[in-house]
Amino acid sequence: MEGADYFGIEIGQTAPTLILKTDKGYYSLILSGDYGRVDFEVLKELLKLDEIKLAKPQEVEQVTGCKIGDVSLINPSLPTIMDRGLHRFPYIYGGTGMSQTTLKIQPRDVEKLNHVVGFLR
């Protein structure tokens, strides 16, 4: 990932925020850059949902006010699922909501500032 190279960090320290559309509304999913493929069946079970999929680009913008790739790590109005693997690192790097900017933050602070409803890993 070019961001990891740019900042001289491990790929696992990058923390993309994905927006999920479910039968119970939208969720934010914050993963470690080395998480791998997301198993939507695991998420369905964790959150007790019938349907879950990635939100479409226009839905992401409508829900967050940001384009895909710029979505902030901090979305307190959305229920959030976090990857426990992010806690391996003192700092993680992710979106701020603005293009061409990156937030460096401690994983525990991301957890405190969001409405975390579950964890993966």
mmCIF file of N, CA and C in Angstrom:
data_model
loop_
_atom_site.group_PDB
_atom_site.id
_atom_site.type_symbol
_atom_site.label_atom_id
_atom_site.label_comp_id
_atom_site.label_asym_id
_atom_site.label_seq_id
_atom_site.Cartn_x
_atom_site.Cartn_y
_atom_site.Cartn_z
ATOM 1 N N MET A 1 0.851 -1.176 0.000
ATOM 2 C CA MET A 1 0.000 0.000 0.000
ATOM 3 C C MET A 1 0.892 1.233 0.000
ATOM 4 N N GLU A 2 0.617 2.170 -0.866
ATOM 5 C CA GLU A 2 1.489 3.322 -1.012
ATOM 6 C C GLU A 2 1.530 4.198 0.232
ATOM 7 N N GLY A 3 0.434 4.277 0.997
ATOM 8 C CA GLY A 3 0.410 5.067 2.228
ATOM 9 C C GLY A 3 1.399 4.545 3.250
ATOM 10 N N ALA A 4 1.466 3.231 3.399
ATOM 11 C CA ALA A 4 2.399 2.633 4.357
ATOM 12 C C ALA A 4 3.830 2.967 3.962
ATOM 13 N N ASP A 5 4.146 2.858 2.693
ATOM 14 C CA ASP A 5 5.486 3.198 2.214
ATOM 15 C C ASP A 5 5.788 4.674 2.460
ATOM 16 N N TYR A 6 4.827 5.520 2.170
ATOM 17 C CA TYR A 6 5.004 6.963 2.319
ATOM 18 C C TYR A 6 5.338 7.327 3.765
ATOM 19 N N PHE A 7 4.612 6.735 4.712
ATOM 20 C CA PHE A 7 4.815 7.061 6.127
ATOM 21 C C PHE A 7 5.884 6.201 6.783
ATOM 22 N N GLY A 8 6.409 5.200 6.069
ATOM 23 C CA GLY A 8 7.419 4.321 6.639
ATOM 24 C C GLY A 8 6.863 3.473 7.772
ATOM 25 N N ILE A 9 5.641 2.989 7.589
ATOM 26 C CA ILE A 9 4.973 2.192 8.621
ATOM 27 C C ILE A 9 4.607 0.829 8.058
ATOM 28 N N GLU A 10 4.193 -0.070 8.954
ATOM 29 C CA GLU A 10 3.742 -1.387 8.522
ATOM 30 C C GLU A 10 2.349 -1.282 7.921
ATOM 31 N N ILE A 11 2.062 -2.156 6.973
ATOM 32 C CA ILE A 11 0.744 -2.161 6.325
ATOM 33 C C ILE A 11 -0.363 -2.330 7.369
ATOM 34 N N GLY A 12 -0.105 -3.075 8.436
ATOM 35 C CA GLY A 12 -1.099 -3.284 9.481
ATOM 36 C C GLY A 12 -1.480 -2.026 10.236
ATOM 37 N N GLN A 13 -0.631 -0.995 10.172
ATOM 38 C CA GLN A 13 -0.932 0.273 10.848
ATOM 39 C C GLN A 13 -1.880 1.148 10.047
ATOM 40 N N THR A 14 -2.071 0.834 8.778
ATOM 41 C CA THR A 14 -3.047 1.580 8.001
ATOM 42 C C THR A 14 -4.425 1.075 8.419
ATOM 43 N N ALA A 15 -5.379 1.968 8.503
ATOM 44 C CA ALA A 15 -6.694 1.598 9.029
ATOM 45 C C ALA A 15 -7.810 2.171 8.155
ATOM 46 N N PRO A 16 -8.117 1.483 7.067
ATOM 47 C CA PRO A 16 -9.224 1.967 6.237
ATOM 48 C C PRO A 16 -10.560 1.825 6.972
ATOM 49 N N THR A 17 -11.444 2.766 6.718
ATOM 50 C CA THR A 17 -12.793 2.727 7.271
ATOM 51 C C THR A 17 -13.762 2.415 6.141
ATOM 52 N N LEU A 18 -14.452 1.289 6.277
ATOM 53 C CA LEU A 18 -15.448 0.883 5.285
ATOM 54 C C LEU A 18 -16.830 1.188 5.847
ATOM 55 N N ILE A 19 -17.754 1.510 4.964
ATOM 56 C CA ILE A 19 -19.137 1.747 5.386
ATOM 57 C C ILE A 19 -19.979 0.579 4.882
ATOM 58 N N LEU A 20 -20.719 -0.006 5.822
ATOM 59 C CA LEU A 20 -21.553 -1.163 5.520
ATOM 60 C C LEU A 20 -23.019 -0.764 5.532
ATOM 61 N N LYS A 21 -23.763 -1.316 4.593
ATOM 62 C CA LYS A 21 -25.215 -1.114 4.564
ATOM 63 C C LYS A 21 -25.849 -2.411 5.043
ATOM 64 N N THR A 22 -26.730 -2.308 6.035
ATOM 65 C CA THR A 22 -27.366 -3.499 6.594
ATOM 66 C C THR A 22 -28.877 -3.292 6.660
ATOM 67 N N ASP A 23 -29.562 -4.341 7.054
ATOM 68 C CA ASP A 23 -31.008 -4.233 7.224
ATOM 69 C C ASP A 23 -31.365 -3.395 8.455
ATOM 70 N N LYS A 24 -30.376 -3.057 9.278
ATOM 71 C CA LYS A 24 -30.614 -2.213 10.458
ATOM 72 C C LYS A 24 -29.918 -0.862 10.344
ATOM 73 N N GLY A 25 -29.543 -0.465 9.146
ATOM 74 C CA GLY A 25 -28.892 0.823 8.948
ATOM 75 C C GLY A 25 -27.429 0.677 8.569
ATOM 76 N N TYR A 26 -26.708 1.776 8.652
ATOM 77 C CA TYR A 26 -25.300 1.811 8.246
ATOM 78 C C TYR A 26 -24.383 1.604 9.448
ATOM 79 N N TYR A 27 -23.255 0.966 9.175
ATOM 80 C CA TYR A 27 -22.211 0.730 10.175
ATOM 81 C C TYR A 27 -20.879 1.157 9.578
ATOM 82 N N SER A 28 -19.930 1.476 10.449
ATOM 83 C CA SER A 28 -18.561 1.713 10.008
ATOM 84 C C SER A 28 -17.726 0.512 10.456
ATOM 85 N N LEU A 29 -16.807 0.109 9.613
ATOM 86 C CA LEU A 29 -15.930 -1.029 9.892
ATOM 87 C C LEU A 29 -14.494 -0.543 9.731
ATOM 88 N N ILE A 30 -13.726 -0.563 10.818
ATOM 89 C CA ILE A 30 -12.337 -0.097 10.798
ATOM 90 C C ILE A 30 -11.438 -1.312 10.924
ATOM 91 N N LEU A 31 -10.648 -1.529 9.881
ATOM 92 C CA LEU A 31 -9.796 -2.717 9.795
ATOM 93 C C LEU A 31 -8.330 -2.356 9.751
ATOM 94 N N SER A 32 -7.501 -3.279 10.169
ATOM 95 C CA SER A 32 -6.065 -3.169 9.950
ATOM 96 C C SER A 32 -5.811 -3.440 8.474
ATOM 97 N N GLY A 33 -4.861 -2.727 7.892
ATOM 98 C CA GLY A 33 -4.539 -2.893 6.478
ATOM 99 C C GLY A 33 -4.115 -4.301 6.104
ATOM 100 N N ASP A 34 -3.737 -5.128 7.093
ATOM 101 C CA ASP A 34 -3.331 -6.504 6.784
ATOM 102 C C ASP A 34 -4.406 -7.513 7.194
ATOM 103 N N TYR A 35 -5.630 -7.055 7.418
ATOM 104 C CA TYR A 35 -6.701 -7.933 7.894
ATOM 105 C C TYR A 35 -7.034 -9.049 6.909
ATOM 106 N N GLY A 36 -7.025 -8.730 5.630
ATOM 107 C CA GLY A 36 -7.433 -9.731 4.643
ATOM 108 C C GLY A 36 -8.898 -9.561 4.281
ATOM 109 N N ARG A 37 -9.449 -10.601 3.715
ATOM 110 C CA ARG A 37 -10.829 -10.556 3.231
ATOM 111 C C ARG A 37 -11.829 -10.554 4.397
ATOM 112 N N VAL A 38 -12.836 -9.702 4.297
ATOM 113 C CA VAL A 38 -13.877 -9.616 5.317
ATOM 114 C C VAL A 38 -14.926 -10.697 5.054
ATOM 115 N N ASP A 39 -15.230 -11.470 6.078
ATOM 116 C CA ASP A 39 -16.256 -12.505 5.977
ATOM 117 C C ASP A 39 -17.580 -11.903 6.463
ATOM 118 N N PHE A 40 -18.463 -11.612 5.527
ATOM 119 C CA PHE A 40 -19.730 -10.960 5.861
ATOM 120 C C PHE A 40 -20.636 -11.872 6.691
ATOM 121 N N GLU A 41 -20.459 -13.172 6.587
ATOM 122 C CA GLU A 41 -21.249 -14.103 7.408
ATOM 123 C C GLU A 41 -20.885 -13.952 8.883
ATOM 124 N N VAL A 42 -19.603 -13.749 9.166
ATOM 125 C CA VAL A 42 -19.146 -13.531 10.543
ATOM 126 C C VAL A 42 -19.753 -12.228 11.076
ATOM 127 N N LEU A 43 -19.760 -11.192 10.247
ATOM 128 C CA LEU A 43 -20.344 -9.916 10.662
ATOM 129 C C LEU A 43 -21.846 -10.046 10.918
ATOM 130 N N LYS A 44 -22.534 -10.787 10.049
ATOM 131 C CA LYS A 44 -23.984 -11.009 10.240
ATOM 132 C C LYS A 44 -24.254 -11.643 11.597
ATOM 133 N N GLU A 45 -23.450 -12.648 11.926
ATOM 134 C CA GLU A 45 -23.620 -13.357 13.191
ATOM 135 C C GLU A 45 -23.293 -12.452 14.382
ATOM 136 N N LEU A 46 -22.170 -11.735 14.287
ATOM 137 C CA LEU A 46 -21.732 -10.838 15.354
ATOM 138 C C LEU A 46 -22.787 -9.780 15.664
ATOM 139 N N LEU A 47 -23.362 -9.201 14.616
ATOM 140 C CA LEU A 47 -24.294 -8.086 14.787
ATOM 141 C C LEU A 47 -25.759 -8.508 14.750
ATOM 142 N N LYS A 48 -25.994 -9.801 14.574
ATOM 143 C CA LYS A 48 -27.356 -10.343 14.492
ATOM 144 C C LYS A 48 -28.167 -9.640 13.397
ATOM 145 N N LEU A 49 -27.607 -9.669 12.186
ATOM 146 C CA LEU A 49 -28.216 -9.031 11.029
ATOM 147 C C LEU A 49 -28.631 -10.074 10.003
ATOM 148 N N ASP A 50 -29.612 -9.718 9.182
ATOM 149 C CA ASP A 50 -30.023 -10.586 8.078
ATOM 150 C C ASP A 50 -29.271 -10.256 6.794
ATOM 151 N N GLU A 51 -29.021 -8.965 6.567
ATOM 152 C CA GLU A 51 -28.354 -8.528 5.339
ATOM 153 C C GLU A 51 -27.232 -7.559 5.667
ATOM 154 N N ILE A 52 -26.126 -7.705 4.939
ATOM 155 C CA ILE A 52 -24.990 -6.795 5.110
ATOM 156 C C ILE A 52 -24.174 -6.797 3.825
ATOM 157 N N LYS A 53 -23.783 -5.604 3.394
ATOM 158 C CA LYS A 53 -22.938 -5.464 2.201
ATOM 159 C C LYS A 53 -22.221 -4.129 2.278
ATOM 160 N N LEU A 54 -21.237 -3.959 1.435
ATOM 161 C CA LEU A 54 -20.554 -2.669 1.365
ATOM 162 C C LEU A 54 -21.510 -1.634 0.802
ATOM 163 N N ALA A 55 -21.501 -0.457 1.381
ATOM 164 C CA ALA A 55 -22.322 0.637 0.872
ATOM 165 C C ALA A 55 -21.767 1.087 -0.481
ATOM 166 N N LYS A 56 -22.641 1.542 -1.338
ATOM 167 C CA LYS A 56 -22.230 2.071 -2.647
ATOM 168 C C LYS A 56 -21.582 3.440 -2.435
ATOM 169 N N PRO A 57 -20.728 3.856 -3.390
ATOM 170 C CA PRO A 57 -20.034 5.143 -3.228
ATOM 171 C C PRO A 57 -20.963 6.315 -2.891
ATOM 172 N N GLN A 58 -22.106 6.417 -3.557
ATOM 173 C CA GLN A 58 -23.014 7.541 -3.264
ATOM 174 C C GLN A 58 -23.631 7.415 -1.870
ATOM 175 N N GLU A 59 -23.809 6.176 -1.380
ATOM 176 C CA GLU A 59 -24.328 5.973 -0.024
ATOM 177 C C GLU A 59 -23.277 6.378 1.012
ATOM 178 N N VAL A 60 -22.033 6.023 0.753
ATOM 179 C CA VAL A 60 -20.934 6.397 1.656
ATOM 180 C C VAL A 60 -20.885 7.916 1.798
ATOM 181 N N GLU A 61 -20.980 8.607 0.669
ATOM 182 C CA GLU A 61 -20.928 10.068 0.686
ATOM 183 C C GLU A 61 -22.137 10.662 1.415
ATOM 184 N N GLN A 62 -23.287 10.066 1.207
ATOM 185 C CA GLN A 62 -24.518 10.534 1.858
ATOM 186 C C GLN A 62 -24.425 10.362 3.382
ATOM 187 N N VAL A 63 -23.892 9.217 3.832
ATOM 188 C CA VAL A 63 -23.838 8.888 5.260
ATOM 189 C C VAL A 63 -22.700 9.614 5.988
ATOM 190 N N THR A 64 -21.559 9.771 5.327
ATOM 191 C CA THR A 64 -20.377 10.327 5.999
ATOM 192 C C THR A 64 -20.006 11.735 5.543
ATOM 193 N N GLY A 65 -20.512 12.140 4.392
ATOM 194 C CA GLY A 65 -20.105 13.419 3.827
ATOM 195 C C GLY A 65 -18.751 13.343 3.150
ATOM 196 N N CYS A 66 -18.221 12.114 2.981
ATOM 197 C CA CYS A 66 -16.880 11.908 2.414
ATOM 198 C C CYS A 66 -16.933 10.938 1.244
ATOM 199 N N LYS A 67 -15.973 11.099 0.355
ATOM 200 C CA LYS A 67 -15.821 10.138 -0.740
ATOM 201 C C LYS A 67 -15.087 8.904 -0.215
ATOM 202 N N ILE A 68 -15.303 7.769 -0.889
ATOM 203 C CA ILE A 68 -14.569 6.550 -0.546
ATOM 204 C C ILE A 68 -13.074 6.865 -0.614
ATOM 205 N N GLY A 69 -12.321 6.379 0.358
ATOM 206 C CA GLY A 69 -10.888 6.654 0.422
ATOM 207 C C GLY A 69 -10.559 7.809 1.351
ATOM 208 N N ASP A 70 -11.565 8.647 1.655
ATOM 209 C CA ASP A 70 -11.361 9.791 2.551
ATOM 210 C C ASP A 70 -12.147 9.646 3.853
ATOM 211 N N VAL A 71 -12.892 8.547 4.006
ATOM 212 C CA VAL A 71 -13.763 8.382 5.165
ATOM 213 C C VAL A 71 -12.949 8.429 6.455
ATOM 214 N N SER A 72 -13.428 9.226 7.396
ATOM 215 C CA SER A 72 -12.734 9.426 8.666
ATOM 216 C C SER A 72 -12.749 8.176 9.535
ATOM 217 N N LEU A 73 -11.702 8.026 10.333
ATOM 218 C CA LEU A 73 -11.659 6.981 11.363
ATOM 219 C C LEU A 73 -12.673 7.268 12.472
ATOM 220 N N ILE A 74 -13.082 8.514 12.582
ATOM 221 C CA ILE A 74 -13.987 8.928 13.652
ATOM 222 C C ILE A 74 -15.364 9.235 13.059
ATOM 223 N N ASN A 75 -16.327 8.377 13.384
ATOM 224 C CA ASN A 75 -17.719 8.535 12.939
ATOM 225 C C ASN A 75 -18.640 8.193 14.105
ATOM 226 N N PRO A 76 -18.711 9.064 15.116
ATOM 227 C CA PRO A 76 -19.452 8.723 16.332
ATOM 228 C C PRO A 76 -20.941 8.477 16.123
ATOM 229 N N SER A 77 -21.495 8.938 15.020
ATOM 230 C CA SER A 77 -22.926 8.735 14.782
ATOM 231 C C SER A 77 -23.235 7.358 14.203
ATOM 232 N N LEU A 78 -22.192 6.613 13.818
ATOM 233 C CA LEU A 78 -22.403 5.285 13.242
ATOM 234 C C LEU A 78 -21.954 4.198 14.214
ATOM 235 N N PRO A 79 -22.750 3.130 14.366
ATOM 236 C CA PRO A 79 -22.235 1.998 15.124
ATOM 237 C C PRO A 79 -20.990 1.472 14.403
ATOM 238 N N THR A 80 -19.965 1.125 15.158
ATOM 239 C CA THR A 80 -18.671 0.780 14.580
ATOM 240 C C THR A 80 -18.202 -0.594 15.020
ATOM 241 N N ILE A 81 -17.615 -1.321 14.075
ATOM 242 C CA ILE A 81 -16.946 -2.589 14.349
ATOM 243 C C ILE A 81 -15.462 -2.319 14.139
ATOM 244 N N MET A 82 -14.636 -2.732 15.092
ATOM 245 C CA MET A 82 -13.189 -2.510 14.995
ATOM 246 C C MET A 82 -12.439 -3.825 14.959
ATOM 247 N N ASP A 83 -11.343 -3.808 14.254
ATOM 248 C CA ASP A 83 -10.416 -4.933 14.202
ATOM 249 C C ASP A 83 -9.501 -4.842 15.427
ATOM 250 N N ARG A 84 -9.549 -5.853 16.302
ATOM 251 C CA ARG A 84 -8.686 -5.873 17.496
ATOM 252 C C ARG A 84 -7.207 -5.835 17.120
ATOM 253 N N GLY A 85 -6.873 -6.289 15.924
ATOM 254 C CA GLY A 85 -5.488 -6.308 15.469
ATOM 255 C C GLY A 85 -4.852 -4.933 15.422
ATOM 256 N N LEU A 86 -5.664 -3.885 15.382
ATOM 257 C CA LEU A 86 -5.120 -2.524 15.368
ATOM 258 C C LEU A 86 -4.406 -2.197 16.682
ATOM 259 N N HIS A 87 -4.776 -2.874 17.757
ATOM 260 C CA HIS A 87 -4.180 -2.610 19.067
ATOM 261 C C HIS A 87 -2.745 -3.142 19.192
ATOM 262 N N ARG A 88 -2.242 -3.807 18.150
ATOM 263 C CA ARG A 88 -0.830 -4.242 18.142
ATOM 264 C C ARG A 88 0.108 -3.057 18.035
ATOM 265 N N PHE A 89 -0.411 -1.944 17.569
ATOM 266 C CA PHE A 89 0.433 -0.794 17.230
ATOM 267 C C PHE A 89 0.156 0.387 18.165
ATOM 268 N N PRO A 90 1.205 1.170 18.475
ATOM 269 C CA PRO A 90 0.980 2.358 19.303
ATOM 270 C C PRO A 90 0.146 3.407 18.562
ATOM 271 N N TYR A 91 0.323 3.485 17.241
ATOM 272 C CA TYR A 91 -0.428 4.443 16.424
ATOM 273 C C TYR A 91 -0.911 3.760 15.152
ATOM 274 N N ILE A 92 -2.076 4.204 14.685
ATOM 275 C CA ILE A 92 -2.587 3.762 13.391
ATOM 276 C C ILE A 92 -2.852 5.005 12.543
ATOM 277 N N TYR A 93 -3.008 4.797 11.255
ATOM 278 C CA TYR A 93 -3.146 5.900 10.308
ATOM 279 C C TYR A 93 -4.370 5.657 9.434
ATOM 280 N N GLY A 94 -5.232 6.663 9.352
ATOM 281 C CA GLY A 94 -6.433 6.508 8.538
ATOM 282 C C GLY A 94 -6.997 7.837 8.096
ATOM 283 N N GLY A 95 -8.196 7.766 7.555
ATOM 284 C CA GLY A 95 -8.841 8.936 6.973
ATOM 285 C C GLY A 95 -9.252 9.982 7.992
ATOM 286 N N THR A 96 -9.343 11.216 7.492
ATOM 287 C CA THR A 96 -9.770 12.358 8.307
ATOM 288 C C THR A 96 -11.108 12.908 7.831
ATOM 289 N N GLY A 97 -11.562 12.440 6.679
ATOM 290 C CA GLY A 97 -12.755 13.014 6.074
ATOM 291 C C GLY A 97 -12.404 14.009 4.985
ATOM 292 N N MET A 98 -11.126 14.351 4.882
ATOM 293 C CA MET A 98 -10.666 15.284 3.850
ATOM 294 C C MET A 98 -9.632 14.593 2.969
ATOM 295 N N SER A 99 -9.699 14.855 1.708
ATOM 296 C CA SER A 99 -8.769 14.289 0.749
ATOM 297 C C SER A 99 -7.339 14.757 1.044
ATOM 298 N N GLN A 100 -6.384 13.874 0.796
ATOM 299 C CA GLN A 100 -4.959 14.187 0.916
ATOM 300 C C GLN A 100 -4.495 14.464 2.349
ATOM 301 N N THR A 101 -5.256 14.007 3.345
ATOM 302 C CA THR A 101 -4.835 14.163 4.733
ATOM 303 C C THR A 101 -4.965 12.818 5.441
ATOM 304 N N THR A 102 -4.137 12.606 6.456
ATOM 305 C CA THR A 102 -4.132 11.345 7.191
ATOM 306 C C THR A 102 -4.105 11.637 8.685
ATOM 307 N N LEU A 103 -4.859 10.864 9.429
ATOM 308 C CA LEU A 103 -4.901 10.991 10.877
ATOM 309 C C LEU A 103 -4.003 9.933 11.503
ATOM 310 N N LYS A 104 -3.087 10.361 12.370
ATOM 311 C CA LYS A 104 -2.252 9.459 13.171
ATOM 312 C C LYS A 104 -2.857 9.484 14.569
ATOM 313 N N ILE A 105 -3.277 8.311 15.068
ATOM 314 C CA ILE A 105 -4.013 8.267 16.327
ATOM 315 C C ILE A 105 -3.791 6.919 17.008
ATOM 316 N N GLN A 106 -3.908 6.897 18.323
ATOM 317 C CA GLN A 106 -3.793 5.645 19.059
ATOM 318 C C GLN A 106 -5.085 4.852 18.897
ATOM 319 N N PRO A 107 -4.983 3.535 18.703
ATOM 320 C CA PRO A 107 -6.186 2.722 18.516
ATOM 321 C C PRO A 107 -7.204 2.875 19.649
ATOM 322 N N ARG A 108 -6.730 3.000 20.877
ATOM 323 C CA ARG A 108 -7.680 3.138 21.995
ATOM 324 C C ARG A 108 -8.481 4.436 21.890
ATOM 325 N N ASP A 109 -7.882 5.474 21.297
ATOM 326 C CA ASP A 109 -8.605 6.731 21.111
ATOM 327 C C ASP A 109 -9.661 6.601 20.015
ATOM 328 N N VAL A 110 -9.350 5.830 18.976
ATOM 329 C CA VAL A 110 -10.350 5.563 17.936
ATOM 330 C C VAL A 110 -11.533 4.846 18.571
ATOM 331 N N GLU A 111 -11.235 3.910 19.442
ATOM 332 C CA GLU A 111 -12.279 3.146 20.132
ATOM 333 C C GLU A 111 -13.130 4.071 21.011
ATOM 334 N N LYS A 112 -12.488 4.977 21.745
ATOM 335 C CA LYS A 112 -13.205 5.901 22.642
ATOM 336 C C LYS A 112 -14.093 6.882 21.878
ATOM 337 N N LEU A 113 -13.627 7.340 20.720
ATOM 338 C CA LEU A 113 -14.326 8.390 19.983
ATOM 339 C C LEU A 113 -15.456 7.874 19.086
ATOM 340 N N ASN A 114 -15.509 6.569 18.891
ATOM 341 C CA ASN A 114 -16.562 5.966 18.076
ATOM 342 C C ASN A 114 -17.550 5.216 18.963
ATOM 343 N N HIS A 115 -18.663 4.849 18.392
ATOM 344 C CA HIS A 115 -19.671 4.041 19.087
ATOM 345 C C HIS A 115 -19.415 2.580 18.697
ATOM 346 N N VAL A 116 -18.433 1.938 19.374
ATOM 347 C CA VAL A 116 -18.021 0.583 19.010
ATOM 348 C C VAL A 116 -19.039 -0.427 19.553
ATOM 349 N N VAL A 117 -19.550 -1.251 18.634
ATOM 350 C CA VAL A 117 -20.565 -2.254 18.998
ATOM 351 C C VAL A 117 -20.042 -3.679 18.857
ATOM 352 N N GLY A 118 -18.812 -3.843 18.356
ATOM 353 C CA GLY A 118 -18.255 -5.183 18.209
ATOM 354 C C GLY A 118 -16.833 -5.142 17.693
ATOM 355 N N PHE A 119 -16.181 -6.316 17.819
ATOM 356 C CA PHE A 119 -14.795 -6.454 17.394
ATOM 357 C C PHE A 119 -14.635 -7.676 16.507
ATOM 358 N N LEU A 120 -13.707 -7.588 15.562
ATOM 359 C CA LEU A 120 -13.285 -8.736 14.770
ATOM 360 C C LEU A 120 -11.926 -9.180 15.277
ATOM 361 N N ARG A 121 -11.604 -10.433 15.065
ATOM 362 C CA ARG A 121 -10.355 -11.117 15.462
ATOM 363 C C ARG A 121 -10.407 -11.596 16.859
#
